[in-house]
């Protein structure tokens, strides 16, 4: 835009400098009408130059307004993107929390189900050992893990459990009986 202004000024300067020598010559040879014609031509060039300058100034203002509008739109877009990213992060955190809660609930349900299945298996074993002779049941239970043996005894009638424990070796019987009492009290507490 500003490159046009020096060119126009140069053109005006050339026109003026060409007309000055002509003016000097015209004193003698040309008439006053030629000089007036040259002055009118210069005024016309000056008017044209002023119009070009005004047009360039107008274009400059329009470009500046467009630049400001683009800057405003960029700022609004950046804010919108920032807001949407925040919403997406919040939504992701919410969904993640819900999924974690769901997984935790399902783990609890699975653990409860596993305990229930284990309990059912222990109850079936308790029926089998309760039906067996105390001596045979004592021999089998003595060779098992003491916690499992104690849990099997918990699901038997106290009289049958006592008969089986009495047939075990004293040291083993004492250890299993302690665990049996603990599990029996835990079972009573969990039923309450």
PDB file of C-alpha atoms in Angstrom:
ATOM      1  CA  UNK A   1       0.000   0.000   0.000  1.00  0.00           C
ATOM      2  CA  UNK A   2       2.709   2.483   0.926  1.00  0.00           C
ATOM      3  CA  UNK A   3       4.770   1.497  -2.125  1.00  0.00           C
ATOM      4  CA  UNK A   4       2.184   3.195  -4.380  1.00  0.00           C
ATOM      5  CA  UNK A   5       2.453   6.525  -2.584  1.00  0.00           C
ATOM      6  CA  UNK A   6       6.168   7.134  -3.418  1.00  0.00           C
ATOM      7  CA  UNK A   7       5.494   6.227  -7.044  1.00  0.00           C
ATOM      8  CA  UNK A   8       2.642   8.696  -7.258  1.00  0.00           C
ATOM      9  CA  UNK A   9       4.736  11.404  -5.610  1.00  0.00           C
ATOM     10  CA  UNK A  10       7.557  10.675  -8.048  1.00  0.00           C
ATOM     11  CA  UNK A  11       5.128  10.958 -10.973  1.00  0.00           C
ATOM     12  CA  UNK A  12       3.891  14.286  -9.632  1.00  0.00           C
ATOM     13  CA  UNK A  13       7.446  15.520  -9.136  1.00  0.00           C
ATOM     14  CA  UNK A  14       8.373  14.544 -12.699  1.00  0.00           C
ATOM     15  CA  UNK A  15       5.293  16.248 -14.054  1.00  0.00           C
ATOM     16  CA  UNK A  16       6.068  19.422 -12.123  1.00  0.00           C
ATOM     17  CA  UNK A  17       9.752  19.373 -13.079  1.00  0.00           C
ATOM     18  CA  UNK A  18       8.825  18.925 -16.743  1.00  0.00           C
ATOM     19  CA  UNK A  19       6.364  21.777 -16.593  1.00  0.00           C
ATOM     20  CA  UNK A  20       8.799  24.267 -14.971  1.00  0.00           C
ATOM     21  CA  UNK A  21      11.208  24.332 -17.954  1.00  0.00           C
ATOM     22  CA  UNK A  22       8.203  24.498 -20.227  1.00  0.00           C
ATOM     23  CA  UNK A  23       6.920  27.424 -18.220  1.00  0.00           C
ATOM     24  CA  UNK A  24      10.207  29.260 -18.728  1.00  0.00           C
ATOM     25  CA  UNK A  25      10.067  28.652 -22.462  1.00  0.00           C
ATOM     26  CA  UNK A  26       6.464  29.678 -22.705  1.00  0.00           C
ATOM     27  CA  UNK A  27       7.177  33.175 -21.525  1.00  0.00           C
ATOM     28  CA  UNK A  28       8.451  33.860 -24.899  1.00  0.00           C
ATOM     29  CA  UNK A  29       6.701  31.386 -27.124  1.00  0.00           C
ATOM     30  CA  UNK A  30       3.591  29.956 -25.540  1.00  0.00           C
ATOM     31  CA  UNK A  31       0.462  31.569 -24.552  1.00  0.00           C
ATOM     32  CA  UNK A  32      -1.095  31.880 -21.202  1.00  0.00           C
ATOM     33  CA  UNK A  33      -3.678  29.227 -22.103  1.00  0.00           C
ATOM     34  CA  UNK A  34      -1.008  26.537 -22.392  1.00  0.00           C
ATOM     35  CA  UNK A  35       0.256  27.358 -18.933  1.00  0.00           C
ATOM     36  CA  UNK A  36      -3.268  27.198 -17.538  1.00  0.00           C
ATOM     37  CA  UNK A  37      -3.712  23.878 -19.299  1.00  0.00           C
ATOM     38  CA  UNK A  38      -0.528  22.538 -17.672  1.00  0.00           C
ATOM     39  CA  UNK A  39      -1.629  23.783 -14.260  1.00  0.00           C
ATOM     40  CA  UNK A  40      -5.011  22.134 -14.713  1.00  0.00           C
ATOM     41  CA  UNK A  41      -3.223  18.925 -15.688  1.00  0.00           C
ATOM     42  CA  UNK A  42      -1.135  19.125 -12.526  1.00  0.00           C
ATOM     43  CA  UNK A  43      -4.253  19.760 -10.449  1.00  0.00           C
ATOM     44  CA  UNK A  44      -5.874  16.763 -12.075  1.00  0.00           C
ATOM     45  CA  UNK A  45      -2.824  14.631 -11.230  1.00  0.00           C
ATOM     46  CA  UNK A  46      -2.867  15.962  -7.674  1.00  0.00           C
ATOM     47  CA  UNK A  47      -6.575  15.135  -7.401  1.00  0.00           C
ATOM     48  CA  UNK A  48      -5.936  11.638  -8.763  1.00  0.00           C
ATOM     49  CA  UNK A  49      -3.063  11.244  -6.312  1.00  0.00           C
ATOM     50  CA  UNK A  50      -5.273  12.362  -3.413  1.00  0.00           C
ATOM     51  CA  UNK A  51      -7.971   9.876  -4.485  1.00  0.00           C
ATOM     52  CA  UNK A  52      -5.386   7.070  -4.582  1.00  0.00           C
ATOM     53  CA  UNK A  53      -4.108   8.056  -1.137  1.00  0.00           C
ATOM     54  CA  UNK A  54      -7.673   8.098   0.228  1.00  0.00           C
ATOM     55  CA  UNK A  55      -8.371   4.702  -1.351  1.00  0.00           C
ATOM     56  CA  UNK A  56      -5.178   3.274   0.119  1.00  0.00           C
ATOM     57  CA  UNK A  57      -6.063   4.673   3.551  1.00  0.00           C
ATOM     58  CA  UNK A  58      -9.535   3.127   3.268  1.00  0.00           C
ATOM     59  CA  UNK A  59      -8.035  -0.260   2.289  1.00  0.00           C
ATOM     60  CA  UNK A  60      -5.586   0.023   5.177  1.00  0.00           C
ATOM     61  CA  UNK A  61      -8.474   0.610   7.619  1.00  0.00           C
ATOM     62  CA  UNK A  62     -10.436  -2.328   6.164  1.00  0.00           C
ATOM     63  CA  UNK A  63      -7.428  -4.618   6.466  1.00  0.00           C
ATOM     64  CA  UNK A  64      -6.875  -3.479  10.054  1.00  0.00           C
ATOM     65  CA  UNK A  65     -10.569  -4.149  10.860  1.00  0.00           C
ATOM     66  CA  UNK A  66     -10.314  -7.614   9.283  1.00  0.00           C
ATOM     67  CA  UNK A  67      -7.147  -8.314  11.290  1.00  0.00           C
ATOM     68  CA  UNK A  68      -8.927  -7.302  14.503  1.00  0.00           C
ATOM     69  CA  UNK A  69     -11.958  -9.424  13.583  1.00  0.00           C
ATOM     70  CA  UNK A  70      -9.723 -12.434  12.901  1.00  0.00           C
ATOM     71  CA  UNK A  71      -7.915 -11.903  16.207  1.00  0.00           C
ATOM     72  CA  UNK A  72     -11.277 -11.734  18.003  1.00  0.00           C
ATOM     73  CA  UNK A  73     -12.519 -14.900  16.258  1.00  0.00           C
ATOM     74  CA  UNK A  74      -9.254 -16.696  17.074  1.00  0.00           C
ATOM     75  CA  UNK A  75      -9.622 -15.734  20.739  1.00  0.00           C
ATOM     76  CA  UNK A  76     -13.246 -16.936  20.775  1.00  0.00           C
ATOM     77  CA  UNK A  77     -12.267 -20.184  19.048  1.00  0.00           C
ATOM     78  CA  UNK A  78      -9.425 -20.760  21.507  1.00  0.00           C
ATOM     79  CA  UNK A  79     -11.798 -20.173  24.441  1.00  0.00           C
ATOM     80  CA  UNK A  80     -14.382 -22.515  22.915  1.00  0.00           C
ATOM     81  CA  UNK A  81     -11.776 -25.235  22.380  1.00  0.00           C
ATOM     82  CA  UNK A  82     -10.498 -24.757  25.920  1.00  0.00           C
ATOM     83  CA  UNK A  83     -14.039 -25.003  27.318  1.00  0.00           C
ATOM     84  CA  UNK A  84     -14.835 -28.135  25.283  1.00  0.00           C
ATOM     85  CA  UNK A  85     -11.557 -29.747  26.347  1.00  0.00           C
ATOM     86  CA  UNK A  86     -12.425 -29.024  29.990  1.00  0.00           C
ATOM     87  CA  UNK A  87     -15.893 -30.549  29.480  1.00  0.00           C
ATOM     88  CA  UNK A  88     -14.369 -33.597  27.789  1.00  0.00           C
ATOM     89  CA  UNK A  89     -11.852 -34.021  30.630  1.00  0.00           C
ATOM     90  CA  UNK A  90     -14.645 -33.764  33.219  1.00  0.00           C
ATOM     91  CA  UNK A  91     -16.781 -36.244  31.300  1.00  0.00           C
ATOM     92  CA  UNK A  92     -13.840 -38.639  30.971  1.00  0.00           C
ATOM     93  CA  UNK A  93     -13.124 -38.372  34.707  1.00  0.00           C
ATOM     94  CA  UNK A  94     -16.798 -38.994  35.487  1.00  0.00           C
ATOM     95  CA  UNK A  95     -16.984 -42.030  33.196  1.00  0.00           C
ATOM     96  CA  UNK A  96     -13.683 -43.345  34.559  1.00  0.00           C
ATOM     97  CA  UNK A  97     -14.999 -43.010  38.126  1.00  0.00           C
ATOM     98  CA  UNK A  98     -18.231 -44.800  37.202  1.00  0.00           C
ATOM     99  CA  UNK A  99     -16.296 -47.607  35.512  1.00  0.00           C
ATOM    100  CA  UNK A 100     -13.999 -47.957  38.526  1.00  0.00           C
ATOM    101  CA  UNK A 101     -17.038 -48.105  40.847  1.00  0.00           C
ATOM    102  CA  UNK A 102     -18.705 -50.668  38.602  1.00  0.00           C
ATOM    103  CA  UNK A 103     -15.541 -52.794  38.551  1.00  0.00           C
ATOM    104  CA  UNK A 104     -15.218 -52.536  42.350  1.00  0.00           C
ATOM    105  CA  UNK A 105     -18.861 -53.611  42.782  1.00  0.00           C
ATOM    106  CA  UNK A 106     -18.394 -56.540  40.412  1.00  0.00           C
ATOM    107  CA  UNK A 107     -15.229 -57.576  42.262  1.00  0.00           C
ATOM    108  CA  UNK A 108     -17.155 -57.553  45.525  1.00  0.00           C
ATOM    109  CA  UNK A 109     -19.944 -59.570  43.937  1.00  0.00           C
ATOM    110  CA  UNK A 110     -17.395 -62.027  42.543  1.00  0.00           C
ATOM    111  CA  UNK A 111     -15.679 -62.374  45.909  1.00  0.00           C
ATOM    112  CA  UNK A 112     -19.039 -62.940  47.594  1.00  0.00           C
ATOM    113  CA  UNK A 113     -19.934 -65.504  44.939  1.00  0.00           C
ATOM    114  CA  UNK A 114     -16.580 -67.249  45.354  1.00  0.00           C
ATOM    115  CA  UNK A 115     -17.116 -67.328  49.127  1.00  0.00           C
ATOM    116  CA  UNK A 116     -20.602 -68.696  48.609  1.00  0.00           C
ATOM    117  CA  UNK A 117     -19.316 -71.393  46.239  1.00  0.00           C
ATOM    118  CA  UNK A 118     -16.517 -72.272  48.660  1.00  0.00           C
ATOM    119  CA  UNK A 119     -19.024 -72.356  51.484  1.00  0.00           C
ATOM    120  CA  UNK A 120     -21.309 -74.681  49.486  1.00  0.00           C
ATOM    121  CA  UNK A 121     -18.368 -76.969  48.769  1.00  0.00           C
ATOM    122  CA  UNK A 122     -17.410 -76.979  52.449  1.00  0.00           C
ATOM    123  CA  UNK A 123     -21.031 -77.743  53.409  1.00  0.00           C
ATOM    124  CA  UNK A 124     -21.071 -80.717  51.012  1.00  0.00           C
ATOM    125  CA  UNK A 125     -17.782 -81.962  52.424  1.00  0.00           C
ATOM    126  CA  UNK A 126     -19.185 -81.504  55.930  1.00  0.00           C
ATOM    127  CA  UNK A 127     -22.148 -83.749  55.044  1.00  0.00           C
ATOM    128  CA  UNK A 128     -19.812 -86.369  53.589  1.00  0.00           C
ATOM    129  CA  UNK A 129     -17.502 -86.394  56.636  1.00  0.00           C
ATOM    130  CA  UNK A 130     -20.444 -86.277  59.040  1.00  0.00           C
ATOM    131  CA  UNK A 131     -21.798 -89.440  57.393  1.00  0.00           C
ATOM    132  CA  UNK A 132     -18.411 -91.184  57.652  1.00  0.00           C
ATOM    133  CA  UNK A 133     -17.165 -93.020  60.732  1.00  0.00           C
ATOM    134  CA  UNK A 134     -15.484 -90.620  63.189  1.00  0.00           C
ATOM    135  CA  UNK A 135     -12.141 -92.495  63.007  1.00  0.00           C
ATOM    136  CA  UNK A 136     -11.982 -92.276  59.154  1.00  0.00           C
ATOM    137  CA  UNK A 137     -13.142 -88.644  59.106  1.00  0.00           C
ATOM    138  CA  UNK A 138     -10.541 -87.737  61.769  1.00  0.00           C
ATOM    139  CA  UNK A 139      -7.757 -89.357  59.727  1.00  0.00           C
ATOM    140  CA  UNK A 140      -8.786 -87.435  56.570  1.00  0.00           C
ATOM    141  CA  UNK A 141      -9.289 -84.093  58.304  1.00  0.00           C
ATOM    142  CA  UNK A 142      -5.951 -84.412  60.146  1.00  0.00           C
ATOM    143  CA  UNK A 143      -4.141 -84.512  56.794  1.00  0.00           C
ATOM    144  CA  UNK A 144      -5.907 -81.404  55.414  1.00  0.00           C
ATOM    145  CA  UNK A 145      -5.090 -77.765  55.907  1.00  0.00           C
ATOM    146  CA  UNK A 146      -6.171 -76.977  59.467  1.00  0.00           C
ATOM    147  CA  UNK A 147      -8.291 -73.974  58.417  1.00  0.00           C
ATOM    148  CA  UNK A 148     -10.205 -76.050  55.867  1.00  0.00           C
ATOM    149  CA  UNK A 149     -10.649 -78.899  58.353  1.00  0.00           C
ATOM    150  CA  UNK A 150     -11.943 -76.438  60.995  1.00  0.00           C
ATOM    151  CA  UNK A 151     -14.356 -74.925  58.499  1.00  0.00           C
ATOM    152  CA  UNK A 152     -15.719 -78.371  57.547  1.00  0.00           C
ATOM    153  CA  UNK A 153     -16.290 -79.130  61.225  1.00  0.00           C
ATOM    154  CA  UNK A 154     -18.159 -75.810  61.661  1.00  0.00           C
ATOM    155  CA  UNK A 155     -20.866 -77.015  59.252  1.00  0.00           C
ATOM    156  CA  UNK A 156     -21.439 -80.259  61.159  1.00  0.00           C
ATOM    157  CA  UNK A 157     -23.584 -80.812  64.179  1.00  0.00           C
ATOM    158  CA  UNK A 158     -21.544 -80.091  67.301  1.00  0.00           C
ATOM    159  CA  UNK A 159     -21.881 -83.703  68.537  1.00  0.00           C
ATOM    160  CA  UNK A 160     -20.486 -85.169  65.289  1.00  0.00           C
ATOM    161  CA  UNK A 161     -17.702 -82.556  65.110  1.00  0.00           C
ATOM    162  CA  UNK A 162     -16.737 -83.385  68.697  1.00  0.00           C
ATOM    163  CA  UNK A 163     -16.662 -87.140  67.950  1.00  0.00           C
ATOM    164  CA  UNK A 164     -14.302 -86.579  64.978  1.00  0.00           C
ATOM    165  CA  UNK A 165     -11.981 -84.214  66.898  1.00  0.00           C
ATOM    166  CA  UNK A 166     -11.771 -86.742  69.774  1.00  0.00           C
ATOM    167  CA  UNK A 167     -10.366 -89.349  67.352  1.00  0.00           C
ATOM    168  CA  UNK A 168      -7.497 -87.070  66.193  1.00  0.00           C
ATOM    169  CA  UNK A 169      -4.018 -86.919  67.688  1.00  0.00           C
ATOM    170  CA  UNK A 170      -4.134 -84.549  70.677  1.00  0.00           C
ATOM    171  CA  UNK A 171      -1.779 -81.884  69.303  1.00  0.00           C
ATOM    172  CA  UNK A 172      -3.511 -81.762  65.910  1.00  0.00           C
ATOM    173  CA  UNK A 173      -6.933 -81.883  67.587  1.00  0.00           C
ATOM    174  CA  UNK A 174      -6.081 -78.897  69.828  1.00  0.00           C
ATOM    175  CA  UNK A 175      -4.903 -76.798  66.877  1.00  0.00           C
ATOM    176  CA  UNK A 176      -7.928 -77.648  64.689  1.00  0.00           C
ATOM    177  CA  UNK A 177     -10.295 -77.167  67.651  1.00  0.00           C
ATOM    178  CA  UNK A 178      -8.965 -73.606  68.256  1.00  0.00           C
ATOM    179  CA  UNK A 179      -9.551 -72.736  64.612  1.00  0.00           C
ATOM    180  CA  UNK A 180     -12.968 -74.429  64.780  1.00  0.00           C
ATOM    181  CA  UNK A 181     -13.989 -72.202  67.717  1.00  0.00           C
ATOM    182  CA  UNK A 182     -12.806 -69.043  65.908  1.00  0.00           C
ATOM    183  CA  UNK A 183     -14.675 -69.930  62.713  1.00  0.00           C
ATOM    184  CA  UNK A 184     -17.787 -70.896  64.674  1.00  0.00           C
ATOM    185  CA  UNK A 185     -17.831 -67.487  66.402  1.00  0.00           C
ATOM    186  CA  UNK A 186     -17.199 -65.678  63.053  1.00  0.00           C
ATOM    187  CA  UNK A 187     -20.123 -67.586  61.535  1.00  0.00           C
ATOM    188  CA  UNK A 188     -22.412 -66.535  64.398  1.00  0.00           C
ATOM    189  CA  UNK A 189     -21.328 -62.905  64.039  1.00  0.00           C
ATOM    190  CA  UNK A 190     -21.857 -62.869  60.260  1.00  0.00           C
ATOM    191  CA  UNK A 191     -25.373 -64.343  60.677  1.00  0.00           C
ATOM    192  CA  UNK A 192     -26.339 -61.532  63.071  1.00  0.00           C
TER     193      UNK A 192
END
